[in-house]
mmCIF file of C-alpha atoms in Angstrom:
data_model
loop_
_atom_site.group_PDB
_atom_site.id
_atom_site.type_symbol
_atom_site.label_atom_id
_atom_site.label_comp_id
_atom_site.label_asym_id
_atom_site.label_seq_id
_atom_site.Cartn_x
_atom_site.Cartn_y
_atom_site.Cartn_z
ATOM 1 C CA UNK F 1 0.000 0.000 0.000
ATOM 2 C CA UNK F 2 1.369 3.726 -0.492
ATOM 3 C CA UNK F 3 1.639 4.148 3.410
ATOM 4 C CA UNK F 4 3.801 0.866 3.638
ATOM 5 C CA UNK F 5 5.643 2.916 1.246
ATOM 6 C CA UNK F 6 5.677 6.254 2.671
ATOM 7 C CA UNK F 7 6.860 4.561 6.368
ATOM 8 C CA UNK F 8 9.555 2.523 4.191
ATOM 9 C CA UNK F 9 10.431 5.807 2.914
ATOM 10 C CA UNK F 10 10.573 7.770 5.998
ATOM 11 C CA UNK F 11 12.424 4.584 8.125
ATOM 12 C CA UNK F 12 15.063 4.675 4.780
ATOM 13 C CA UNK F 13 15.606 9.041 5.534
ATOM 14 C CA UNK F 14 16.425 8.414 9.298
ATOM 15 C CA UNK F 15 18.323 5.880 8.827
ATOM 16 C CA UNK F 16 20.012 8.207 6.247
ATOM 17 C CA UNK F 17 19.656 11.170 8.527
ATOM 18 C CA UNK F 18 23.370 11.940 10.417
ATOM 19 C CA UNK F 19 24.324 10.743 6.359
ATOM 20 C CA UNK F 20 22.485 12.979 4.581
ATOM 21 C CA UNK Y 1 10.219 -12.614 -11.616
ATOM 22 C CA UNK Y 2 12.797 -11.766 -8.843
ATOM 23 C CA UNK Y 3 14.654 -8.883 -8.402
ATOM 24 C CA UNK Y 4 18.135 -8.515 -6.442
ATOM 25 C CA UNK Y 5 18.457 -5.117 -4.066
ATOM 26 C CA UNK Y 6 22.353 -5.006 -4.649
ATOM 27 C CA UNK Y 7 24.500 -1.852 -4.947
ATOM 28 C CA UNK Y 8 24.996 -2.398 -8.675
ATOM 29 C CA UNK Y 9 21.034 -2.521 -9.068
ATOM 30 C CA UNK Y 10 21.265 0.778 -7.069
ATOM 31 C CA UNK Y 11 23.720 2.432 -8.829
ATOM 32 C CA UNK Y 12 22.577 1.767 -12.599
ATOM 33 C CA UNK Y 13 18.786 3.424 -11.181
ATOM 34 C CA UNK Y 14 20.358 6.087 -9.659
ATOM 35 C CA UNK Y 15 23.368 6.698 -12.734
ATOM 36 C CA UNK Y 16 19.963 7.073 -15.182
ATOM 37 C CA UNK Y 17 18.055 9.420 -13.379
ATOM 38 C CA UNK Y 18 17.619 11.537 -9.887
ATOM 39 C CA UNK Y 19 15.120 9.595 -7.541
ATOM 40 C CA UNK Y 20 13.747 9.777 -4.550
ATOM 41 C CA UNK Y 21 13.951 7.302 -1.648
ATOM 42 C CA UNK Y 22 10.507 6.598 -2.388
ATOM 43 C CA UNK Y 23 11.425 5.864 -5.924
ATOM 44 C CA UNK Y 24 14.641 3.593 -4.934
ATOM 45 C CA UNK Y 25 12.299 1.594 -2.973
ATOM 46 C CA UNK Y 26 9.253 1.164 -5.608
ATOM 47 C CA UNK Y 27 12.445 -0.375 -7.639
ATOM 48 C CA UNK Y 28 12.916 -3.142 -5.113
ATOM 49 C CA UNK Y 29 9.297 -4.270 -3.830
ATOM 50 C CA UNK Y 30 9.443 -6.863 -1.077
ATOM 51 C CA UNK Y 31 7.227 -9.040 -2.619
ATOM 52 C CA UNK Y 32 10.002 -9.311 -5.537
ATOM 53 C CA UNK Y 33 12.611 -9.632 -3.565
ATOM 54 C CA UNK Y 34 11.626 -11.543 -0.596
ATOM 55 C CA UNK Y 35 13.013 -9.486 1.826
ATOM 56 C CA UNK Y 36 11.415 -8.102 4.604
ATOM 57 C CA UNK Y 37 10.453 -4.247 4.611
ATOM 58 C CA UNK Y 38 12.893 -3.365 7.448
ATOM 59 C CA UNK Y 39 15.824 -5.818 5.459
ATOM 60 C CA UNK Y 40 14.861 -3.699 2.484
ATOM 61 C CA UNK Y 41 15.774 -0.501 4.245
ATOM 62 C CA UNK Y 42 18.637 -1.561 5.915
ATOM 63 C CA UNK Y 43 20.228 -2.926 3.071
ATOM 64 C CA UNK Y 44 19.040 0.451 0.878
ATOM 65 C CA UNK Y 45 20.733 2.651 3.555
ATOM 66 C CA UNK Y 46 23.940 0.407 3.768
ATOM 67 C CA UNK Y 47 24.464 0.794 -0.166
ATOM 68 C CA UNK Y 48 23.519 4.556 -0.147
ATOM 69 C CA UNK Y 49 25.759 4.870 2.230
ATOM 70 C CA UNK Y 50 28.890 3.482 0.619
ATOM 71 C CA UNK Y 51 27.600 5.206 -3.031
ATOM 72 C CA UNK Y 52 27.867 8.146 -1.485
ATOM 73 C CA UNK Y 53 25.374 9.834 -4.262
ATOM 74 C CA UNK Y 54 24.965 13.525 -5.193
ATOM 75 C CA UNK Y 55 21.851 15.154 -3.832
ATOM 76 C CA UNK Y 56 19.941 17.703 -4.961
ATOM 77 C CA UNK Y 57 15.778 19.746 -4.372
ATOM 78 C CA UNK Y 58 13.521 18.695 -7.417
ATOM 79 C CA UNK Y 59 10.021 19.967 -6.450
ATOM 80 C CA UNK Y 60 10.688 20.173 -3.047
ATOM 81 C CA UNK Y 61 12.148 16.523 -2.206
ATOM 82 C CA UNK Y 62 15.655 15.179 -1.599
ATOM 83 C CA UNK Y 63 16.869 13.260 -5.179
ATOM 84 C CA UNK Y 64 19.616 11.412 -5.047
ATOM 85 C CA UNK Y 65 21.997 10.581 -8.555
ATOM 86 C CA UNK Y 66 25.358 9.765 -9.453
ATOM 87 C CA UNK Y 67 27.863 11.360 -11.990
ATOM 88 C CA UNK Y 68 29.450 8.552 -14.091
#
C-alpha cells in the first residue's frame, strides 16, 4: 500500500539522517 | 520474476536518473525480492551509504543521482 511505502520511505531518511 | 536489491542494481537506477527514496524503494518491492520491509531498508541505507550519491531539491524533495 502507499503508506507501507511512505513509512519505508521515511524509516530509509532516518536511517540516512546523520548521512544525509 | 525476482529482483536482487544489490548496490549495482542501485547504482545503474540512480546513474539514469535523480530519484527519490521513495522511488529507490518502488524499484525493489518486497514481494520481488523476498526481503522483509525493514531488510529492504537496511540494506538500501547500507548501499547509499557506501555510493555516497549527489543530492539535490527537485520539487521540493531530496533526489539522489550519481555522476558517471
Amino acid at each position: 500500500s502507499s503508506s507501507e511505502a511512505d513509512e519505508m520511505a521515511a524509516a530509509l531518511e532516518a536511517e540516512l539522517n546523520d548521512f544525509m | 520474476r525476482e529482483v536482487q536489491l544489490t548496490e549495482d542494481a542501485v547504482r545503474r537506477y540512480l546513474a539514469r536518473k535523480p530519484m527519490t527514496t521513495k522511488d529507490l524503494l518502488k524499484k525493489f518491492p518486497a514481494r520481488r525480492t523476498a526481503l522483509s520491509s525493514e531488510q529492504t531498508v537496511n540494506a538500501l541505507a547500507q548501499i547509499l551509504k557506501r555510493l555516497n550519491p549527489e543530492r539535490k531539491v527537485i520539487g521540493d524533495k531530496m533526489h539522489f543521482f550519481l555522476k558517471e
